[in-house]
Coordinates of C-alpha atoms in Angstrom, one line a residue:
Chain A
X1 CA -11.3 41.4 -10.6
X2 CA -11.3 41.3 -14.3
X3 CA -14.5 39.3 -14.5
X4 CA -15.1 35.8 -16.0
X5 CA -14.1 36.6 -19.5
X6 CA -10.8 34.8 -19.1
X7 CA -8.3 35.6 -21.9
X8 CA -4.9 35.6 -20.4
X9 CA -3.5 33.1 -17.8
X10 CA -0.4 33.0 -15.8
X11 CA 1.3 29.8 -14.4
X12 CA 4.0 29.9 -11.8
X13 CA 5.6 26.5 -11.4
X14 CA 5.8 24.1 -14.3
X15 CA 6.0 20.7 -12.5
X16 CA 3.5 17.9 -12.6
X17 CA 0.4 19.9 -11.6
X18 CA 1.4 23.0 -13.6
X19 CA 1.9 20.9 -16.7
X20 CA -1.5 19.4 -16.2
X21 CA -3.1 22.8 -15.9
X22 CA -1.4 24.0 -19.1
X23 CA -2.6 20.9 -21.0
X24 CA -6.1 21.4 -19.6
X25 CA -6.2 25.1 -20.5
X26 CA -5.0 24.3 -24.0
X27 CA -7.8 21.8 -24.4
X28 CA -10.7 23.5 -22.7
X29 CA -9.9 27.2 -23.5
X30 CA -7.8 27.0 -26.6
X31 CA -8.0 30.6 -27.6
X32 CA -6.5 31.9 -24.4
X33 CA -2.9 32.9 -23.8
X34 CA -0.7 31.4 -21.1
X35 CA 2.4 33.0 -19.6
X36 CA 4.6 30.4 -17.9
X37 CA 7.3 31.1 -15.2
X38 CA 9.5 28.4 -13.6
X39 CA 12.9 28.6 -12.0
X40 CA 13.9 25.7 -14.3
X41 CA 14.1 26.7 -18.0
X42 CA 13.7 23.1 -18.9
X43 CA 10.4 22.6 -17.0
X44 CA 9.0 25.9 -18.3
X45 CA 9.9 25.1 -21.9
X46 CA 8.3 21.7 -21.6
X47 CA 5.0 23.0 -20.3
X48 CA 5.0 25.9 -22.8
X49 CA 5.2 23.3 -25.6
X50 CA 2.0 21.7 -24.4
X51 CA 0.0 24.9 -24.8
X52 CA -0.1 26.4 -28.4
X53 CA -0.5 30.0 -27.2
X54 CA 1.9 30.0 -24.3
X55 CA 5.0 32.0 -23.7
X56 CA 7.8 31.5 -21.2
X57 CA 8.6 34.6 -19.0
X58 CA 11.8 35.0 -17.0
X59 CA 10.3 37.0 -14.2
X60 CA 7.0 37.1 -12.4
X61 CA 6.3 40.8 -13.2
X62 CA 4.6 40.2 -16.7
X63 CA 1.9 38.1 -15.0
X64 CA 0.4 41.3 -13.5
X65 CA -1.8 41.7 -16.6
X66 CA -3.3 38.2 -16.4
X67 CA -7.0 37.5 -15.7
X68 CA -6.1 34.4 -13.6
X69 CA -2.8 33.0 -12.3
X70 CA -2.2 29.4 -11.1
X71 CA 0.6 28.9 -8.5
X72 CA 1.8 25.3 -8.7
X73 CA 5.3 25.6 -7.2
X74 CA 6.6 23.2 -4.5
X75 CA 4.4 23.6 -1.4
X76 CA 7.2 25.3 0.6
X77 CA 7.5 28.2 -1.8
X78 CA 3.8 28.8 -2.6
X79 CA 3.0 31.4 0.0
X80 CA 5.9 33.6 -1.0
X81 CA 4.9 33.4 -4.7
X82 CA 1.3 34.3 -3.9
X83 CA 2.3 37.3 -1.8
X84 CA 4.6 38.5 -4.5
X85 CA 1.8 38.2 -7.0
X86 CA -0.7 39.9 -4.7
X87 CA 1.7 42.8 -4.4
X88 CA 2.4 43.3 -8.1
X89 CA 1.3 46.8 -9.0
X90 CA -1.7 47.3 -11.3
X91 CA -2.9 43.7 -11.1
X92 CA -6.4 42.5 -10.5
X93 CA -5.6 38.8 -11.4
X94 CA -7.5 36.0 -9.6
X95 CA -4.8 33.8 -8.0
X96 CA -5.4 30.1 -7.3
X97 CA -2.7 27.8 -5.8
X98 CA -2.5 24.0 -5.9
X99 CA -0.5 23.2 -2.7
X100 CA -1.4 20.0 -0.8
X101 CA -1.2 21.6 2.7
X102 CA -3.4 24.7 3.1
X103 CA -3.2 26.0 6.7
X104 CA 0.5 26.9 6.4
X105 CA 0.0 28.7 3.1
X106 CA -3.1 30.6 4.3
X107 CA -1.4 31.6 7.5
X108 CA 1.8 32.8 5.8
X109 CA -0.2 34.9 3.3
X110 CA -2.3 36.4 6.1
X111 CA 0.9 37.2 8.1
X112 CA 2.4 39.0 5.1
X113 CA -0.2 41.8 5.4
X114 CA -1.0 41.6 1.6
X115 CA -4.7 42.0 0.7
X116 CA -5.6 38.4 0.0
X117 CA -9.1 39.1 -1.4
X118 CA -8.0 37.8 -4.9
X119 CA -6.4 34.7 -3.6
X120 CA -8.4 31.4 -3.6
X121 CA -6.4 28.5 -2.0
X122 CA -6.9 25.3 -3.9
X123 CA -5.7 21.7 -4.3
X124 CA -6.4 19.2 -7.1
X125 CA -6.6 15.9 -5.3
X126 CA -5.2 13.9 -8.2
X127 CA -1.9 15.6 -7.7
X128 CA -0.3 12.2 -7.6
X129 CA 2.6 10.1 -6.6
X130 CA 5.4 11.4 -8.7
X131 CA 6.6 14.9 -9.4
X132 CA 8.0 16.5 -12.5
X133 CA 6.3 17.6 -15.7
X134 CA 7.0 14.4 -17.6
X135 CA 4.0 12.8 -15.9
X136 CA 1.7 15.7 -16.4
X137 CA -1.7 15.2 -17.9
X138 CA -5.0 17.1 -18.0
X139 CA -6.3 14.3 -15.8
X140 CA -4.8 15.8 -12.7
X141 CA -7.3 18.7 -12.9
X142 CA -10.3 16.5 -13.7
X143 CA -9.7 13.0 -12.5
X144 CA -10.5 13.7 -8.9
X145 CA -12.2 16.7 -7.2
X146 CA -10.4 20.1 -7.1
X147 CA -10.7 21.3 -3.5
X148 CA -11.0 25.1 -2.7
X149 CA -10.4 26.2 0.8
X150 CA -11.5 29.9 1.1
X151 CA -10.8 31.8 4.3
X152 CA -12.3 35.0 5.8
X153 CA -10.0 37.0 3.6
X154 CA -11.1 35.4 0.3
X155 CA -13.4 37.7 -1.7
X156 CA -16.8 36.2 -2.5
X157 CA -16.3 37.3 -6.1
X158 CA -12.9 35.7 -6.4
X159 CA -14.3 32.4 -5.0
X160 CA -17.2 32.5 -7.4
X161 CA -14.9 33.2 -10.4
X162 CA -12.5 30.5 -9.4
X163 CA -15.3 28.0 -9.3
X164 CA -16.5 29.1 -12.8
X165 CA -13.0 28.9 -14.2
X166 CA -12.3 25.4 -12.7
X167 CA -15.6 24.1 -13.9
X168 CA -14.9 25.4 -17.4
X169 CA -11.6 23.4 -17.2
X170 CA -13.7 20.3 -16.4
X171 CA -13.0 20.1 -12.7
X172 CA -15.4 19.0 -10.0
X173 CA -15.1 21.7 -7.3
X174 CA -15.4 20.8 -3.6
X175 CA -15.3 23.5 -0.9
X176 CA -13.9 22.9 2.6
X177 CA -12.0 24.8 5.3
X178 CA -8.2 24.7 5.2
X179 CA -8.3 22.8 8.5
X180 CA -10.7 20.1 7.2
X181 CA -8.6 19.9 4.0
X182 CA -5.3 19.4 5.9
X183 CA -6.9 16.8 8.2
X184 CA -8.3 14.9 5.2
X185 CA -4.9 15.0 3.4
X186 CA -3.0 14.1 6.5
X187 CA -5.1 10.9 6.9
X188 CA -5.6 10.1 3.3
X189 CA -2.3 11.0 1.7
X190 CA 0.4 12.3 4.0
X191 CA 0.1 9.5 6.6
X192 CA 0.0 6.8 3.9
X193 CA 3.2 8.2 2.4
X194 CA 4.9 8.5 5.9
X195 CA 3.9 4.8 6.4
X196 CA 5.6 3.9 3.1
X197 CA 8.8 5.8 4.0
X198 CA 8.9 4.2 7.4
X199 CA 8.3 0.7 6.1
X200 CA 10.8 1.2 3.3
X201 CA 13.5 2.0 5.9
X202 CA 12.9 -1.3 7.7
X203 CA 13.2 -4.0 5.1
X204 CA 16.7 -3.6 3.7
X205 CA 18.4 -6.4 5.7
X206 CA 16.0 -9.0 4.1
X207 CA 16.7 -10.5 0.7
X208 CA 14.6 -8.6 -1.8
X209 CA 13.2 -11.6 -3.6
X210 CA 11.7 -12.9 -0.3
X211 CA 9.8 -9.7 0.5
X212 CA 6.1 -10.3 0.0
X213 CA 3.7 -8.4 -2.3
X214 CA 2.0 -6.5 0.5
X215 CA 5.4 -5.0 1.7
X216 CA 6.3 -4.0 -1.8
X217 CA 2.8 -2.6 -2.6
X218 CA 2.8 -0.3 0.5
X219 CA 6.5 0.6 0.4
X220 CA 6.2 1.5 -3.3
X221 CA 4.7 4.8 -2.3
X222 CA 8.1 5.7 -0.9
X223 CA 9.3 5.8 -4.6
X224 CA 7.6 9.2 -4.8
X225 CA 9.6 12.4 -5.1
X226 CA 11.6 12.8 -1.8
X227 CA 11.9 16.6 -2.1
X228 CA 8.2 17.0 -2.7
X229 CA 7.3 14.8 0.3
X230 CA 9.8 16.4 2.6
X231 CA 8.1 19.8 1.8
X232 CA 4.7 18.4 2.4
X233 CA 5.5 16.6 5.7
X234 CA 7.0 19.9 7.0
X235 CA 4.1 22.0 5.7
X236 CA 1.5 19.8 7.4
X237 CA 3.4 18.4 10.3
X238 CA 0.9 19.1 13.0
X239 CA -2.0 17.4 11.3
X240 CA 0.3 14.6 10.1
X241 CA 1.4 13.9 13.6
X242 CA -2.2 13.9 14.9
X243 CA -3.2 11.4 12.2
X244 CA -0.1 9.3 13.0
X245 CA -0.9 9.2 16.7
X246 CA -4.5 7.9 15.9
X247 CA -3.0 5.4 13.6
X248 CA -0.5 4.1 16.2
X249 CA -3.2 3.7 18.7
X250 CA -5.2 1.7 16.2
X251 CA -2.1 -0.5 15.5
X252 CA -1.7 -1.1 19.3
X253 CA -5.4 -1.9 19.7
X254 CA -5.4 -4.5 16.9
X255 CA -2.1 -6.0 18.0
X256 CA -3.4 -6.4 21.5
X257 CA -6.5 -8.2 20.2
X258 CA -4.1 -10.9 18.7
X259 CA -3.2 -11.9 22.3
X260 CA -6.7 -12.1 23.7
X261 CA -7.8 -15.6 24.8
X262 CA -10.7 -15.7 22.4
X263 CA -10.3 -14.8 18.7
X264 CA -13.7 -13.2 18.3
X265 CA -12.7 -9.6 19.0
X266 CA -9.9 -9.5 16.5
X267 CA -11.9 -11.3 13.9
X268 CA -14.8 -8.8 14.4
X269 CA -12.4 -5.8 14.0
X270 CA -10.8 -7.2 10.9
X271 CA -14.2 -8.0 9.4
X272 CA -15.4 -4.5 10.1
X273 CA -12.3 -3.0 8.4
X274 CA -12.7 -5.2 5.4
X275 CA -16.4 -4.1 5.1
X276 CA -15.3 -0.5 5.1
X277 CA -12.7 -1.1 2.4
X278 CA -15.2 -3.2 0.3
X279 CA -17.7 -0.3 0.6
X280 CA -15.1 2.2 -0.5
X281 CA -14.1 0.1 -3.5
X282 CA -17.7 -0.4 -4.5
X283 CA -18.3 3.4 -4.5
X284 CA -15.9 3.8 -7.5
Chain B
X1 CA 10.2 -42.8 4.1
X2 CA 8.9 -44.3 0.9
X3 CA 11.6 -42.7 -1.2
X4 CA 11.5 -40.2 -4.0
X5 CA 9.3 -42.3 -6.4
X6 CA 6.2 -40.2 -5.5
X7 CA 3.1 -42.0 -6.7
X8 CA 0.3 -41.1 -4.2
X9 CA -0.2 -37.7 -2.6
X10 CA -2.5 -36.5 0.1
X11 CA -3.8 -32.9 0.6
X12 CA -5.5 -31.7 3.8
X13 CA -7.1 -28.3 3.3
X14 CA -8.5 -27.4 -0.1
X15 CA -8.3 -23.6 0.1
X16 CA -6.2 -21.2 -2.0
X17 CA -2.9 -22.9 -1.4
X18 CA -4.2 -26.4 -1.4
X19 CA -5.9 -25.7 -4.7
X20 CA -2.7 -24.4 -6.2
X21 CA -0.8 -27.5 -5.1
X22 CA -3.4 -29.8 -6.7
X23 CA -3.2 -27.8 -9.9
X24 CA 0.6 -27.9 -9.9
X25 CA 0.7 -31.7 -9.1
X26 CA -1.7 -32.3 -12.0
X27 CA 0.6 -30.4 -14.3
X28 CA 4.0 -31.5 -13.2
X29 CA 3.3 -35.1 -12.1
X30 CA 0.2 -36.0 -14.1
X31 CA 0.3 -39.7 -13.5
X32 CA 0.2 -39.5 -9.7
X33 CA -2.9 -39.9 -7.5
X34 CA -4.2 -37.3 -5.1
X35 CA -6.4 -37.9 -2.1
X36 CA -8.1 -34.6 -0.9
X37 CA -9.6 -34.0 2.5
X38 CA -11.3 -30.8 3.6
X39 CA -14.0 -30.0 6.2
X40 CA -15.9 -28.2 3.4
X41 CA -17.2 -30.7 0.8
X42 CA -17.5 -27.8 -1.7
X43 CA -13.8 -26.9 -1.4
X44 CA -12.7 -30.5 -1.6
X45 CA -14.8 -31.1 -4.6
X46 CA -13.5 -28.0 -6.4
X47 CA -9.9 -28.9 -5.8
X48 CA -10.5 -32.6 -6.8
X49 CA -11.9 -31.3 -10.1
X50 CA -8.6 -29.6 -10.9
X51 CA -6.6 -32.8 -10.7
X52 CA -7.6 -35.6 -13.1
X53 CA -6.6 -38.5 -10.8
X54 CA -7.8 -37.1 -7.5
X55 CA -10.3 -38.5 -5.0
X56 CA -12.1 -36.8 -2.2
X57 CA -11.9 -38.6 1.2
X58 CA -14.2 -38.0 4.2
X59 CA -11.6 -38.7 6.9
X60 CA -7.9 -38.3 7.2
X61 CA -7.2 -42.0 7.8
X62 CA -6.9 -43.1 4.1
X63 CA -3.9 -40.7 3.7
X64 CA -1.7 -43.1 5.7
X65 CA -0.7 -44.8 2.5
X66 CA 0.4 -41.7 0.7
X67 CA 4.1 -41.0 -0.2
X68 CA 3.7 -37.3 0.7
X69 CA 1.0 -35.2 2.2
X70 CA 0.5 -31.4 2.0
X71 CA -1.2 -29.8 5.0
X72 CA -2.8 -26.5 3.8
X73 CA -5.5 -25.8 6.3
X74 CA -5.9 -22.4 8.1
X75 CA -2.8 -21.7 10.1
X76 CA -4.6 -22.2 13.5
X77 CA -5.4 -25.8 12.8
X78 CA -2.2 -27.0 11.0
X79 CA -0.3 -28.3 14.0
X80 CA -3.3 -30.5 15.0
X81 CA -3.6 -31.9 11.5
X82 CA 0.2 -32.6 11.3
X83 CA 0.2 -34.4 14.7
X84 CA -2.8 -36.5 13.6
X85 CA -1.0 -37.5 10.4
X86 CA 2.2 -38.3 12.2
X87 CA 0.3 -40.6 14.5
X88 CA -1.6 -42.5 11.8
X89 CA -0.6 -46.2 12.0
X90 CA 1.5 -47.8 9.3
X91 CA 2.4 -44.5 7.6
X92 CA 5.8 -43.3 6.4
X93 CA 4.4 -40.3 4.4
X94 CA 6.5 -37.2 4.1
X95 CA 4.4 -34.3 5.5
X96 CA 4.8 -30.7 4.3
X97 CA 2.7 -27.9 5.7
X98 CA 2.2 -24.4 4.1
X99 CA 1.3 -22.2 7.1
X100 CA 2.6 -18.6 7.1
X101 CA 3.7 -18.6 10.8
X102 CA 6.2 -21.4 11.6
X103 CA 7.3 -21.1 15.2
X104 CA 3.8 -21.7 16.7
X105 CA 3.3 -24.8 14.5
X106 CA 6.7 -26.3 15.1
X107 CA 6.4 -25.7 18.9
X108 CA 2.9 -27.3 19.0
X109 CA 4.1 -30.4 17.1
X110 CA 7.1 -30.7 19.4
X111 CA 4.9 -30.5 22.5
X112 CA 2.6 -33.2 21.2
X113 CA 5.4 -35.8 21.6
X114 CA 4.8 -37.2 18.1
X115 CA 7.9 -38.3 16.2
X116 CA 8.3 -35.3 13.9
X117 CA 11.1 -36.7 11.7
X118 CA 8.8 -37.0 8.6
X119 CA 7.5 -33.4 9.0
X120 CA 9.0 -30.6 7.0
X121 CA 7.5 -27.2 7.9
X122 CA 7.1 -25.0 4.8
X123 CA 5.5 -21.9 3.4
X124 CA 5.0 -20.9 -0.3
X125 CA 5.6 -17.1 -0.1
X126 CA 3.1 -16.4 -2.9
X127 CA 0.2 -17.5 -0.7
X128 CA -1.4 -14.2 -1.4
X129 CA -3.9 -11.7 -0.4
X130 CA -7.2 -13.5 -0.7
X131 CA -8.3 -16.9 0.6
X132 CA -10.5 -19.5 -0.9
X133 CA -10.0 -22.0 -3.7
X134 CA -11.6 -19.8 -6.4
X135 CA -8.4 -17.9 -6.7
X136 CA -6.1 -20.9 -6.7
X137 CA -3.5 -21.3 -9.4
X138 CA -0.3 -23.3 -9.8
X139 CA 1.5 -19.9 -9.6
X140 CA 1.3 -19.9 -5.8
X141 CA 3.8 -22.8 -5.7
X142 CA 6.1 -21.4 -8.3
X143 CA 5.7 -17.6 -8.6
X144 CA 7.7 -16.9 -5.4
X145 CA 10.2 -19.0 -3.4
X146 CA 8.8 -21.9 -1.3
X147 CA 10.4 -21.6 2.1
X148 CA 11.3 -24.7 4.2
X149 CA 12.0 -24.2 7.9
X150 CA 13.5 -27.5 9.2
X151 CA 14.1 -27.9 13.0
X152 CA 16.3 -30.3 15.0
X153 CA 13.5 -32.9 14.8
X154 CA 13.3 -32.8 11.0
X155 CA 14.9 -35.9 9.4
X156 CA 17.7 -35.2 6.9
X157 CA 16.1 -37.6 4.5
X158 CA 12.7 -36.0 4.8
X159 CA 14.2 -32.6 4.2
X160 CA 16.1 -33.8 1.1
X161 CA 12.9 -35.5 -0.2
X162 CA 10.8 -32.4 0.3
X163 CA 13.3 -30.4 -1.7
X164 CA 13.3 -32.9 -4.5
X165 CA 9.5 -33.0 -4.6
X166 CA 9.1 -29.2 -4.5
X167 CA 11.6 -28.8 -7.2
X168 CA 9.8 -31.3 -9.4
X169 CA 6.7 -29.1 -8.9
X170 CA 8.7 -26.2 -10.2
X171 CA 9.3 -24.4 -6.9
X172 CA 12.4 -22.5 -6.0
X173 CA 13.2 -23.8 -2.5
X174 CA 14.7 -21.5 0.2
X175 CA 15.7 -22.8 3.6
X176 CA 15.7 -20.8 6.8
X177 CA 15.0 -21.2 10.5
X178 CA 11.4 -20.9 11.8
X179 CA 12.4 -17.8 13.7
X180 CA 14.0 -16.1 10.6
X181 CA 10.9 -17.0 8.6
X182 CA 8.5 -15.6 11.2
X183 CA 10.5 -12.3 11.4
X184 CA 10.6 -12.0 7.6
X185 CA 6.9 -12.6 7.3
X186 CA 6.1 -10.3 10.3
X187 CA 7.9 -7.5 8.6
X188 CA 7.1 -8.3 5.0
X189 CA 3.5 -9.5 5.2
X190 CA 1.9 -9.5 8.6
X191 CA 2.9 -5.9 9.6
X192 CA 1.8 -4.5 6.1
X193 CA -1.6 -6.2 6.6
X194 CA -1.9 -4.9 10.2
X195 CA -1.1 -1.4 8.8
X196 CA -3.9 -1.8 6.2
X197 CA -6.4 -2.9 8.8
X198 CA -5.5 0.0 11.1
X199 CA -5.7 2.5 8.3
X200 CA -9.0 1.1 7.0
X201 CA -10.4 1.7 10.5
X202 CA -9.6 5.4 10.5
X203 CA -10.9 6.8 7.3
X204 CA -14.6 6.2 7.5
X205 CA -15.7 9.7 8.5
X206 CA -14.3 11.1 5.3
X207 CA -16.3 11.2 2.1
X208 CA -15.0 8.2 0.1
X209 CA -14.6 10.1 -3.2
X210 CA -12.1 12.5 -1.5
X211 CA -9.8 9.8 -0.2
X212 CA -6.6 9.9 -2.2
X213 CA -5.0 7.0 -4.1
X214 CA -2.3 6.3 -1.5
X215 CA -4.9 5.7 1.3
X216 CA -6.9 3.4 -1.0
X217 CA -3.8 1.6 -2.3
X218 CA -2.6 0.7 1.2
X219 CA -6.0 0.1 2.9
X220 CA -6.9 -2.2 0.0
X221 CA -4.8 -4.9 1.7
X222 CA -7.5 -5.0 4.4
X223 CA -9.9 -6.4 1.8
X224 CA -8.2 -9.7 2.4
X225 CA -9.9 -12.6 4.2
X226 CA -10.5 -11.5 7.8
X227 CA -10.6 -15.0 9.2
X228 CA -7.3 -15.9 7.6
X229 CA -5.6 -12.8 8.9
X230 CA -7.1 -13.1 12.4
X231 CA -5.5 -16.6 12.5
X232 CA -2.1 -15.3 11.2
X233 CA -1.9 -12.3 13.6
X234 CA -2.6 -14.7 16.5
X235 CA -0.2 -17.3 15.4
X236 CA 2.7 -14.9 14.9
X237 CA 1.7 -12.2 17.4
X238 CA 5.1 -11.9 19.2
X239 CA 7.1 -11.3 16.0
X240 CA 4.3 -9.1 14.6
X241 CA 4.5 -6.9 17.7
X242 CA 8.3 -6.7 17.6
X243 CA 8.1 -5.5 13.9
X244 CA 5.3 -3.1 14.8
X245 CA 7.3 -1.5 17.6
X246 CA 10.3 -1.0 15.2
X247 CA 7.9 0.5 12.6
X248 CA 6.3 2.9 15.2
X249 CA 9.8 4.1 16.2
X250 CA 10.5 4.8 12.6
X251 CA 7.3 6.7 12.1
X252 CA 8.1 8.8 15.2
X253 CA 11.6 9.4 13.9
X254 CA 10.6 10.6 10.5
X255 CA 7.7 12.7 11.9
X256 CA 10.1 14.4 14.4
X257 CA 12.4 15.3 11.4
X258 CA 9.5 17.2 9.9
X259 CA 9.8 19.7 12.8
X260 CA 13.5 20.2 12.7
X261 CA 14.6 23.8 11.8
X262 CA 16.5 22.7 8.7
X263 CA 14.9 20.4 6.1
X264 CA 18.1 18.4 5.2
X265 CA 17.7 15.5 7.7
X266 CA 14.2 14.7 6.6
X267 CA 15.1 15.0 2.9
X268 CA 18.1 12.7 3.3
X269 CA 16.0 10.1 5.1
X270 CA 13.2 10.1 2.5
X271 CA 15.8 10.1 -0.3
X272 CA 17.4 7.0 1.3
X273 CA 14.1 5.2 1.6
X274 CA 13.3 6.0 -2.0
X275 CA 16.7 4.6 -3.1
X276 CA 15.9 1.3 -1.2
X277 CA 12.5 1.0 -2.9
X278 CA 13.9 1.8 -6.3
X279 CA 16.6 -0.8 -5.8
X280 CA 14.0 -3.4 -4.8
X281 CA 11.8 -2.6 -7.8
X282 CA 14.8 -2.8 -10.2
X283 CA 15.6 -6.3 -8.8
X284 CA 12.5 -7.8 -10.3

């Protein structure tokens, strides 16, 4: 590890989250250098423009000399990129990824046999609805907690340095296991998007101007990037299905209450759900 | 029928929708009189204040002399109110209700044996998320279509007069069968709210500040009035369950795609759903 005197950064993946990281680096640590690599020259050039001392690189090799590297590619390709970076010769770079499903990434990196001591799995929770660098903003790093999910392989020093770096960027860091993260995201993000895609597939025979606001409001989450969500559903399919089964049971339970002879049970259940949502909204 | 020279209106139920109707009458037909009846003196007084020539009445009997009466009570009590109004002596008032589940109301009125020729079942689709007169606005009548669901019992003249009246109030009138209405609302409004209540019941073990925007955005619909939604789920439970079963099948189908060896099927399905939602949003 090259310590906490971060001078030179690497970024692999110049999409929504990568663009936000570049913008945040430019603002919080303006004297540092950023090397940007992305398969799309357009994306890489866009992000490079947002950081005054950044440089686009055509291959991943030049990142070996960085103090810290962020991997913000689509979730399906993150593990491969992390393993390649870990195996670059003469590199002691800290590596932080931003994928929204952690167990699959952590497992694939472990299976590769690479020494993963320098790799700190992460996920900025504000990594939003739509993909692509055009929506990028420093807010994605700072607006919501930045979760880190260290494993037994993660070096204590790497974890400590990752926390220091993210806090310098203005992030609130929260630590949890990859399993806990994936369950939280399955319930809180992946299932809601699955719900939106399922609902959006049902309403097309109805005249659009007759579809009520609640249908539109929920199905609107299916307007997200299909490739990104296809990757996420596949990467976290086990936890997603577990959350979905719980959700389906809950649907059945409430629907059954609608047929009970007395209305009290249904009313109590809906009142309880409303109280939880009101409490959540009052927290903000 | 007293014709289309509407001079005197009745309103039973001074909640969100009733308040909107009063405000709209005051604006579109300012020289007419409005008699308001509600079990809650507070609600009735509030709505009466919004219409310059309105008067609160303690019983339903004085409404007999009205040209047209709107019934906007909670959905569970609408049929009973309509039957009472139909049976008032010496009344030829047009009666329009605003309940968001039509089959149960129409069936209960038919079972009563009352002559339902003057009754035109209706539903303003903008009858929104939250209940209570404080949120009432003329927009609920005009912002979205006002659906009428005539049956074999509905008189042709009553239907024609109801359309004329609603159009004078600025509403866009759409006609469909009670069955088609209840299927549309089950899919477009009742199922989305059931989804919100089910999701809101699942997330409480997670720390609130870590729950992503999509969870919050969908579960927020469970912040609606629990009593109103309990009534609606019960009134339309058969169609709600049918829509729910279709939705659960769709959830299973998409979730199964996440485990297929090649990602193409899932991606195609999500892309298709996104296209439908984009098209819906572009319609507005």
